[in-house]
Amino acid sequence: MSKPVSSSIASVTCYEVALATYVYMALMCKFSVYPIVFRVFNR
């Protein structure tokens, strides 16, 4: 009974880590691209 629970917890943790990494990369891309677009449109 403990093996399916531990495997499901491991999969959820893996999914959460992947989701957190995706959100982090998306935020980094957003904050690095927006100033460039802002400067280009202000010229």
JSON list of C-alpha atoms in Angstrom, two decimals:
[
{"chain": "A", "resi": 1, "resn": "MET", "atom": "CA", "xyz": [0.00, 0.00, 0.00]},
{"chain": "A", "resi": 2, "resn": "SER", "atom": "CA", "xyz": [2.87, 2.38, 0.67]},
{"chain": "A", "resi": 3, "resn": "LYS", "atom": "CA", "xyz": [4.51, 2.00, -2.75]},
{"chain": "A", "resi": 4, "resn": "PRO", "atom": "CA", "xyz": [1.67, 3.52, -4.85]},
{"chain": "A", "resi": 5, "resn": "VAL", "atom": "CA", "xyz": [1.38, 6.39, -2.36]},
{"chain": "A", "resi": 6, "resn": "SER", "atom": "CA", "xyz": [5.10, 7.13, -2.45]},
{"chain": "A", "resi": 7, "resn": "SER", "atom": "CA", "xyz": [5.19, 6.88, -6.25]},
{"chain": "A", "resi": 8, "resn": "SER", "atom": "CA", "xyz": [2.23, 9.24, -6.58]},
{"chain": "A", "resi": 9, "resn": "ILE", "atom": "CA", "xyz": [3.90, 11.70, -4.19]},
{"chain": "A", "resi": 10, "resn": "ALA", "atom": "CA", "xyz": [7.10, 11.47, -6.24]},
{"chain": "A", "resi": 11, "resn": "SER", "atom": "CA", "xyz": [5.21, 12.13, -9.48]},
{"chain": "A", "resi": 12, "resn": "VAL", "atom": "CA", "xyz": [3.39, 15.10, -7.94]},
{"chain": "A", "resi": 13, "resn": "THR", "atom": "CA", "xyz": [6.68, 16.50, -6.66]},
{"chain": "A", "resi": 14, "resn": "CYS", "atom": "CA", "xyz": [8.24, 16.04, -10.11]},
{"chain": "A", "resi": 15, "resn": "TYR", "atom": "CA", "xyz": [5.26, 17.79, -11.69]},
{"chain": "A", "resi": 16, "resn": "GLU", "atom": "CA", "xyz": [5.43, 20.65, -9.19]},
{"chain": "A", "resi": 17, "resn": "VAL", "atom": "CA", "xyz": [9.16, 21.10, -9.82]},
{"chain": "A", "resi": 18, "resn": "ALA", "atom": "CA", "xyz": [8.58, 21.15, -13.58]},
{"chain": "A", "resi": 19, "resn": "LEU", "atom": "CA", "xyz": [5.72, 23.62, -13.19]},
{"chain": "A", "resi": 20, "resn": "ALA", "atom": "CA", "xyz": [7.76, 25.88, -10.92]},
{"chain": "A", "resi": 21, "resn": "THR", "atom": "CA", "xyz": [10.66, 25.80, -13.39]},
{"chain": "A", "resi": 22, "resn": "TYR", "atom": "CA", "xyz": [8.31, 26.67, -16.26]},
{"chain": "A", "resi": 23, "resn": "VAL", "atom": "CA", "xyz": [6.80, 29.58, -14.33]},
{"chain": "A", "resi": 24, "resn": "TYR", "atom": "CA", "xyz": [10.26, 30.81, -13.33]},
{"chain": "A", "resi": 25, "resn": "MET", "atom": "CA", "xyz": [11.50, 30.69, -16.94]},
{"chain": "A", "resi": 26, "resn": "ALA", "atom": "CA", "xyz": [8.34, 32.42, -18.16]},
{"chain": "A", "resi": 27, "resn": "LEU", "atom": "CA", "xyz": [8.78, 35.23, -15.63]},
{"chain": "A", "resi": 28, "resn": "MET", "atom": "CA", "xyz": [12.47, 35.62, -16.50]},
{"chain": "A", "resi": 29, "resn": "CYS", "atom": "CA", "xyz": [11.62, 35.79, -20.23]},
{"chain": "A", "resi": 30, "resn": "LYS", "atom": "CA", "xyz": [8.85, 38.28, -19.50]},
{"chain": "A", "resi": 31, "resn": "PHE", "atom": "CA", "xyz": [11.02, 40.62, -17.43]},
{"chain": "A", "resi": 32, "resn": "SER", "atom": "CA", "xyz": [13.93, 40.36, -19.88]},
{"chain": "A", "resi": 33, "resn": "VAL", "atom": "CA", "xyz": [11.89, 40.84, -23.07]},
{"chain": "A", "resi": 34, "resn": "TYR", "atom": "CA", "xyz": [9.46, 43.56, -21.94]},
{"chain": "A", "resi": 35, "resn": "PRO", "atom": "CA", "xyz": [12.13, 46.27, -21.37]},
{"chain": "A", "resi": 36, "resn": "ILE", "atom": "CA", "xyz": [13.60, 45.54, -24.82]},
{"chain": "A", "resi": 37, "resn": "VAL", "atom": "CA", "xyz": [10.19, 45.82, -26.49]},
{"chain": "A", "resi": 38, "resn": "PHE", "atom": "CA", "xyz": [9.49, 48.95, -24.44]},
{"chain": "A", "resi": 39, "resn": "ARG", "atom": "CA", "xyz": [12.71, 50.60, -25.67]},
{"chain": "A", "resi": 40, "resn": "VAL", "atom": "CA", "xyz": [12.09, 49.59, -29.28]},
{"chain": "A", "resi": 41, "resn": "PHE", "atom": "CA", "xyz": [8.58, 51.07, -29.29]},
{"chain": "A", "resi": 42, "resn": "ASN", "atom": "CA", "xyz": [9.73, 54.26, -27.55]},
{"chain": "A", "resi": 43, "resn": "ARG", "atom": "CA", "xyz": [12.23, 55.07, -30.30]}
]
